[in-house]
């Protein structure tokens, strides 16, 4: 089955700086890679996703890159703000109605 | 985006009792629903996948007789934790996907289960 690894487990950055979180996956058939932000006691919130037919996607301060050959994808947050503090999860799936396999999560803390 | 509700949001029960959690897709037909469990400071772990009208597919290590899943309609799936014990205390989250929703899964708000 799919195995998704995520690094780092914790990350602290100064407000205004950039944050990068990296994930690797094992299943070459995976073709859908979402990123979620989860605040304490709340549901995961989709912040950006990417499909395997593109290498990069950007939405304002958030971007995701995908390297299918190396089986890794990354989340980039620029100009970080205190409200970006949360736990972030990457995930991978074969798409359609297939199950998601989650990474272990990254606790991001933005230092004012 | 599509809306998924979950009920109850919080439940406290005595050891040995059974607890039912409902997951509803409010504005789309959920052909597939997923049930996750999340322990404190850990990731979401998939428990089972259910397709409407079919038996659920359980992940390795999840007891199907303990965690009963029913997906009888395109808008409702239920998870029943039978004979709950303190180690079953966790955050249970459902998600749903359906035709026309693309690859995205829509998550419910979660249910915090505490077994005394």
mmCIF file of C-alpha atoms in Angstrom:
data_model
loop_
_atom_site.group_PDB
_atom_site.id
_atom_site.type_symbol
_atom_site.label_atom_id
_atom_site.label_comp_id
_atom_site.label_asym_id
_atom_site.label_seq_id
_atom_site.Cartn_x
_atom_site.Cartn_y
_atom_site.Cartn_z
ATOM 1 C CA UNK A 1 0.000 0.000 0.000
ATOM 2 C CA UNK A 2 0.859 3.660 -0.145
ATOM 3 C CA UNK A 3 3.294 5.124 2.387
ATOM 4 C CA UNK A 4 3.583 8.893 2.792
ATOM 5 C CA UNK A 5 6.404 10.445 4.779
ATOM 6 C CA UNK A 6 6.379 14.088 5.842
ATOM 7 C CA UNK A 7 9.119 16.381 7.146
ATOM 8 C CA UNK A 8 9.710 18.263 9.312
ATOM 9 C CA UNK A 9 7.396 17.316 12.172
ATOM 10 C CA UNK A 10 7.682 20.805 13.642
ATOM 11 C CA UNK A 11 8.630 24.076 12.017
ATOM 12 C CA UNK A 12 8.966 27.544 13.462
ATOM 13 C CA UNK A 13 9.464 30.562 11.219
ATOM 14 C CA UNK A 14 9.489 34.302 11.731
ATOM 15 C CA UNK A 15 6.440 36.132 10.530
ATOM 16 C CA UNK A 16 6.980 37.212 6.942
ATOM 17 C CA UNK A 17 9.448 34.437 6.155
ATOM 18 C CA UNK A 18 8.703 31.387 4.017
ATOM 19 C CA UNK A 19 7.877 27.881 5.186
ATOM 20 C CA UNK A 20 8.469 24.678 3.245
ATOM 21 C CA UNK A 21 7.087 21.243 4.094
ATOM 22 C CA UNK A 22 8.114 18.159 2.150
ATOM 23 C CA UNK A 23 6.481 14.800 1.526
ATOM 24 C CA UNK A 24 7.461 11.622 -0.258
ATOM 25 C CA UNK A 25 5.202 8.830 -1.419
ATOM 26 C CA UNK A 26 5.764 5.260 -2.493
ATOM 27 C CA UNK A 27 2.911 4.280 -4.820
ATOM 28 C CA UNK A 28 3.741 5.226 -8.395
ATOM 29 C CA UNK A 29 0.031 4.978 -9.238
ATOM 30 C CA UNK A 30 -0.836 7.894 -6.941
ATOM 31 C CA UNK A 31 -1.892 10.909 -8.968
ATOM 32 C CA UNK A 32 -3.663 13.249 -6.573
ATOM 33 C CA UNK A 33 -1.822 15.125 -3.828
ATOM 34 C CA UNK A 34 -3.802 17.412 -1.512
ATOM 35 C CA UNK A 35 -2.547 19.502 1.391
ATOM 36 C CA UNK A 36 -4.652 20.122 4.474
ATOM 37 C CA UNK A 37 -4.503 22.613 7.316
ATOM 38 C CA UNK A 38 -5.957 21.464 10.607
ATOM 39 C CA UNK A 39 -6.563 23.597 13.643
ATOM 40 C CA UNK A 40 -7.005 22.036 17.059
ATOM 41 C CA UNK A 41 -10.238 20.071 17.316
ATOM 42 C CA UNK A 42 -11.350 20.990 13.801
ATOM 43 C CA UNK A 43 -11.718 19.161 10.526
ATOM 44 C CA UNK A 44 -8.874 19.150 7.979
ATOM 45 C CA UNK A 45 -9.267 22.013 5.548
ATOM 46 C CA UNK A 46 -8.075 21.596 1.967
ATOM 47 C CA UNK A 47 -5.718 24.450 1.138
ATOM 48 C CA UNK A 48 -4.307 23.333 -2.188
ATOM 49 C CA UNK A 49 -4.026 20.209 -4.276
ATOM 50 C CA UNK A 50 -2.151 19.073 -7.326
ATOM 51 C CA UNK A 51 -2.676 16.369 -9.882
ATOM 52 C CA UNK A 52 0.091 14.426 -11.503
ATOM 53 C CA UNK A 53 -0.239 16.071 -14.866
ATOM 54 C CA UNK A 54 1.260 19.323 -13.575
ATOM 55 C CA UNK A 55 4.479 20.099 -11.767
ATOM 56 C CA UNK A 56 3.475 23.221 -9.866
ATOM 57 C CA UNK A 57 0.389 25.035 -8.718
ATOM 58 C CA UNK A 58 0.075 28.352 -6.941
ATOM 59 C CA UNK A 59 -2.718 30.085 -5.080
ATOM 60 C CA UNK A 60 -1.742 33.462 -3.658
ATOM 61 C CA UNK A 61 0.792 32.799 -0.876
ATOM 62 C CA UNK A 62 0.582 29.026 -1.183
ATOM 63 C CA UNK A 63 2.249 26.842 -3.789
ATOM 64 C CA UNK A 64 2.771 23.138 -4.271
ATOM 65 C CA UNK A 65 5.415 21.451 -6.393
ATOM 66 C CA UNK A 66 5.409 17.849 -7.552
ATOM 67 C CA UNK A 67 8.259 15.702 -8.821
ATOM 68 C CA UNK A 68 6.731 12.450 -10.038
ATOM 69 C CA UNK A 69 10.037 10.908 -10.939
ATOM 70 C CA UNK A 70 11.395 11.339 -7.441
ATOM 71 C CA UNK A 71 7.972 10.767 -5.859
ATOM 72 C CA UNK A 72 8.029 13.866 -3.736
ATOM 73 C CA UNK A 73 5.914 16.983 -3.381
ATOM 74 C CA UNK A 74 6.272 20.116 -1.311
ATOM 75 C CA UNK A 75 4.155 22.872 0.165
ATOM 76 C CA UNK A 76 5.504 26.408 0.098
ATOM 77 C CA UNK A 77 3.962 29.222 2.135
ATOM 78 C CA UNK A 78 5.366 32.693 1.537
ATOM 79 C CA UNK A 79 4.967 35.856 3.609
ATOM 80 C CA UNK A 80 3.796 33.817 6.572
ATOM 81 C CA UNK A 81 1.285 35.292 9.000
ATOM 82 C CA UNK A 82 0.338 34.289 12.566
ATOM 83 C CA UNK A 83 -2.909 32.755 11.310
ATOM 84 C CA UNK A 84 -0.855 30.285 9.293
ATOM 85 C CA UNK A 85 0.045 28.564 12.575
ATOM 86 C CA UNK A 86 -1.584 25.113 12.488
ATOM 87 C CA UNK A 87 -0.846 21.480 11.697
ATOM 88 C CA UNK A 88 -0.402 20.726 8.016
ATOM 89 C CA UNK A 89 -0.892 17.314 6.446
ATOM 90 C CA UNK A 90 0.026 16.095 3.003
ATOM 91 C CA UNK A 91 -1.799 13.174 1.446
ATOM 92 C CA UNK A 92 -1.739 11.004 -1.644
ATOM 93 C CA UNK A 93 -4.308 8.969 -3.502
ATOM 94 C CA UNK A 94 -4.927 7.266 -6.821
ATOM 95 C CA UNK A 95 -7.676 9.756 -7.473
ATOM 96 C CA UNK A 96 -11.364 9.356 -8.112
ATOM 97 C CA UNK A 97 -13.019 7.845 -5.061
ATOM 98 C CA UNK A 98 -9.830 6.157 -3.886
ATOM 99 C CA UNK A 99 -8.678 6.473 -0.292
ATOM 100 C CA UNK A 100 -6.258 9.110 0.932
ATOM 101 C CA UNK A 101 -3.063 8.195 2.740
ATOM 102 C CA UNK A 102 -1.934 10.980 5.041
ATOM 103 C CA UNK A 103 1.515 12.077 6.059
ATOM 104 C CA UNK A 104 2.395 12.360 9.735
ATOM 105 C CA UNK A 105 1.819 16.096 9.902
ATOM 106 C CA UNK A 106 3.863 19.241 10.474
ATOM 107 C CA UNK A 107 3.157 21.626 13.311
ATOM 108 C CA UNK A 108 3.888 25.083 11.920
ATOM 109 C CA UNK A 109 4.374 27.951 14.328
ATOM 110 C CA UNK A 110 4.686 31.513 13.070
ATOM 111 C CA UNK A 111 6.650 33.695 15.452
ATOM 112 C CA UNK A 112 5.350 37.292 15.518
ATOM 113 C CA UNK B 1 -17.596 23.396 -1.701
ATOM 114 C CA UNK B 2 -19.748 20.485 -0.679
ATOM 115 C CA UNK B 3 -20.954 20.215 2.912
ATOM 116 C CA UNK B 4 -20.595 17.184 5.163
ATOM 117 C CA UNK B 5 -22.123 17.129 8.617
ATOM 118 C CA UNK B 6 -21.398 14.795 11.486
ATOM 119 C CA UNK B 7 -23.401 14.076 14.609
ATOM 120 C CA UNK B 8 -22.843 14.154 17.477
ATOM 121 C CA UNK B 9 -19.910 16.520 17.742
ATOM 122 C CA UNK B 10 -19.018 15.250 21.180
ATOM 123 C CA UNK B 11 -20.027 12.189 23.166
ATOM 124 C CA UNK B 12 -19.069 10.814 26.545
ATOM 125 C CA UNK B 13 -20.087 7.277 27.390
ATOM 126 C CA UNK B 14 -19.430 4.549 29.896
ATOM 127 C CA UNK B 15 -17.193 1.619 29.105
ATOM 128 C CA UNK B 16 -19.120 -1.234 27.492
ATOM 129 C CA UNK B 17 -21.762 0.870 25.792
ATOM 130 C CA UNK B 18 -22.187 1.378 22.050
ATOM 131 C CA UNK B 19 -22.015 4.711 20.302
ATOM 132 C CA UNK B 20 -23.361 5.601 16.870
ATOM 133 C CA UNK B 21 -21.897 8.444 14.810
ATOM 134 C CA UNK B 22 -23.687 9.777 11.740
ATOM 135 C CA UNK B 23 -22.077 11.318 8.688
ATOM 136 C CA UNK B 24 -24.246 13.117 6.150
ATOM 137 C CA UNK B 25 -23.511 14.731 2.815
ATOM 138 C CA UNK B 26 -25.896 17.676 2.658
ATOM 139 C CA UNK B 27 -25.712 18.842 -0.922
ATOM 140 C CA UNK B 28 -24.261 16.055 -3.021
ATOM 141 C CA UNK B 29 -24.533 12.325 -3.476
ATOM 142 C CA UNK B 30 -21.690 10.603 -1.680
ATOM 143 C CA UNK B 31 -20.963 7.378 -3.471
ATOM 144 C CA UNK B 32 -18.016 6.761 -1.183
ATOM 145 C CA UNK B 33 -17.519 7.647 2.450
ATOM 146 C CA UNK B 34 -14.406 7.231 4.539
ATOM 147 C CA UNK B 35 -14.002 6.939 8.295
ATOM 148 C CA UNK B 36 -10.836 8.120 10.008
ATOM 149 C CA UNK B 37 -9.617 8.055 13.582
ATOM 150 C CA UNK B 38 -7.209 10.646 14.926
ATOM 151 C CA UNK B 39 -5.471 10.342 18.279
ATOM 152 C CA UNK B 40 -4.019 13.467 19.936
ATOM 153 C CA UNK B 41 -1.062 14.929 18.061
ATOM 154 C CA UNK B 42 -1.215 12.204 15.440
ATOM 155 C CA UNK B 43 -2.269 11.960 11.837
ATOM 156 C CA UNK B 44 -5.569 10.792 10.421
ATOM 157 C CA UNK B 45 -5.654 7.015 10.141
ATOM 158 C CA UNK B 46 -8.141 5.523 7.716
ATOM 159 C CA UNK B 47 -10.368 2.938 9.376
ATOM 160 C CA UNK B 48 -12.606 1.915 6.497
ATOM 161 C CA UNK B 49 -14.031 2.840 3.140
ATOM 162 C CA UNK B 50 -17.713 2.399 2.418
ATOM 163 C CA UNK B 51 -19.530 2.515 -0.865
ATOM 164 C CA UNK B 52 -23.272 3.031 -0.926
ATOM 165 C CA UNK B 53 -25.099 -0.260 -0.773
ATOM 166 C CA UNK B 54 -21.959 -2.334 -0.258
ATOM 167 C CA UNK B 55 -20.097 -3.725 2.704
ATOM 168 C CA UNK B 56 -17.326 -1.540 4.017
ATOM 169 C CA UNK B 57 -13.697 -2.288 3.309
ATOM 170 C CA UNK B 58 -11.691 -2.172 6.511
ATOM 171 C CA UNK B 59 -8.027 -1.283 6.827
ATOM 172 C CA UNK B 60 -5.653 -3.808 8.282
ATOM 173 C CA UNK B 61 -5.879 -3.961 12.045
ATOM 174 C CA UNK B 62 -9.361 -2.440 12.304
ATOM 175 C CA UNK B 63 -11.906 -4.820 13.821
ATOM 176 C CA UNK B 64 -14.986 -4.882 11.633
ATOM 177 C CA UNK B 65 -17.118 -6.411 14.402
ATOM 178 C CA UNK B 66 -16.194 -3.595 16.744
ATOM 179 C CA UNK B 67 -16.545 -0.717 14.305
ATOM 180 C CA UNK B 68 -19.759 -1.313 12.390
ATOM 181 C CA UNK B 69 -20.204 0.810 9.293
ATOM 182 C CA UNK B 70 -23.404 1.216 7.353
ATOM 183 C CA UNK B 71 -23.764 3.227 4.161
ATOM 184 C CA UNK B 72 -27.382 2.663 3.292
ATOM 185 C CA UNK B 73 -27.986 5.766 1.227
ATOM 186 C CA UNK B 74 -26.094 8.240 -0.910
ATOM 187 C CA UNK B 75 -26.249 10.830 1.853
ATOM 188 C CA UNK B 76 -25.751 8.911 5.078
ATOM 189 C CA UNK B 77 -23.120 6.662 6.574
ATOM 190 C CA UNK B 78 -22.975 5.561 10.203
ATOM 191 C CA UNK B 79 -20.157 4.279 12.370
ATOM 192 C CA UNK B 80 -21.094 2.331 15.482
ATOM 193 C CA UNK B 81 -18.407 1.737 18.070
ATOM 194 C CA UNK B 82 -19.595 -1.367 19.894
ATOM 195 C CA UNK B 83 -18.675 -2.144 23.495
ATOM 196 C CA UNK B 84 -16.546 0.960 23.697
ATOM 197 C CA UNK B 85 -13.513 1.020 25.977
ATOM 198 C CA UNK B 86 -11.279 3.883 27.108
ATOM 199 C CA UNK B 87 -8.724 3.067 24.398
ATOM 200 C CA UNK B 88 -11.412 3.841 21.793
ATOM 201 C CA UNK B 89 -11.452 7.446 22.959
ATOM 202 C CA UNK B 90 -10.448 9.474 19.941
ATOM 203 C CA UNK B 91 -11.494 12.012 17.321
ATOM 204 C CA UNK B 92 -13.509 10.281 14.603
ATOM 205 C CA UNK B 93 -13.811 12.080 11.261
ATOM 206 C CA UNK B 94 -15.743 11.082 8.185
ATOM 207 C CA UNK B 95 -15.238 12.268 4.648
ATOM 208 C CA UNK B 96 -17.255 11.861 1.500
ATOM 209 C CA UNK B 97 -16.645 11.902 -2.193
ATOM 210 C CA UNK B 98 -19.022 11.524 -5.062
ATOM 211 C CA UNK B 99 -19.671 11.755 -8.718
ATOM 212 C CA UNK B 100 -18.963 15.212 -9.970
ATOM 213 C CA UNK B 101 -16.815 16.071 -6.949
ATOM 214 C CA UNK B 102 -13.600 15.205 -8.733
ATOM 215 C CA UNK B 103 -10.826 13.852 -6.592
ATOM 216 C CA UNK B 104 -11.677 15.896 -3.520
ATOM 217 C CA UNK B 105 -12.914 14.410 -0.289
ATOM 218 C CA UNK B 106 -15.091 16.616 1.869
ATOM 219 C CA UNK B 107 -14.598 16.218 5.592
ATOM 220 C CA UNK B 108 -17.130 16.286 8.380
ATOM 221 C CA UNK B 109 -16.417 18.346 11.501
ATOM 222 C CA UNK B 110 -15.476 15.291 13.552
ATOM 223 C CA UNK B 111 -16.802 13.590 16.675
ATOM 224 C CA UNK B 112 -14.881 13.629 19.920
ATOM 225 C CA UNK B 113 -15.533 10.320 21.710
ATOM 226 C CA UNK B 114 -14.576 9.942 25.347
ATOM 227 C CA UNK B 115 -15.100 6.552 26.980
ATOM 228 C CA UNK B 116 -14.984 6.574 30.766
#
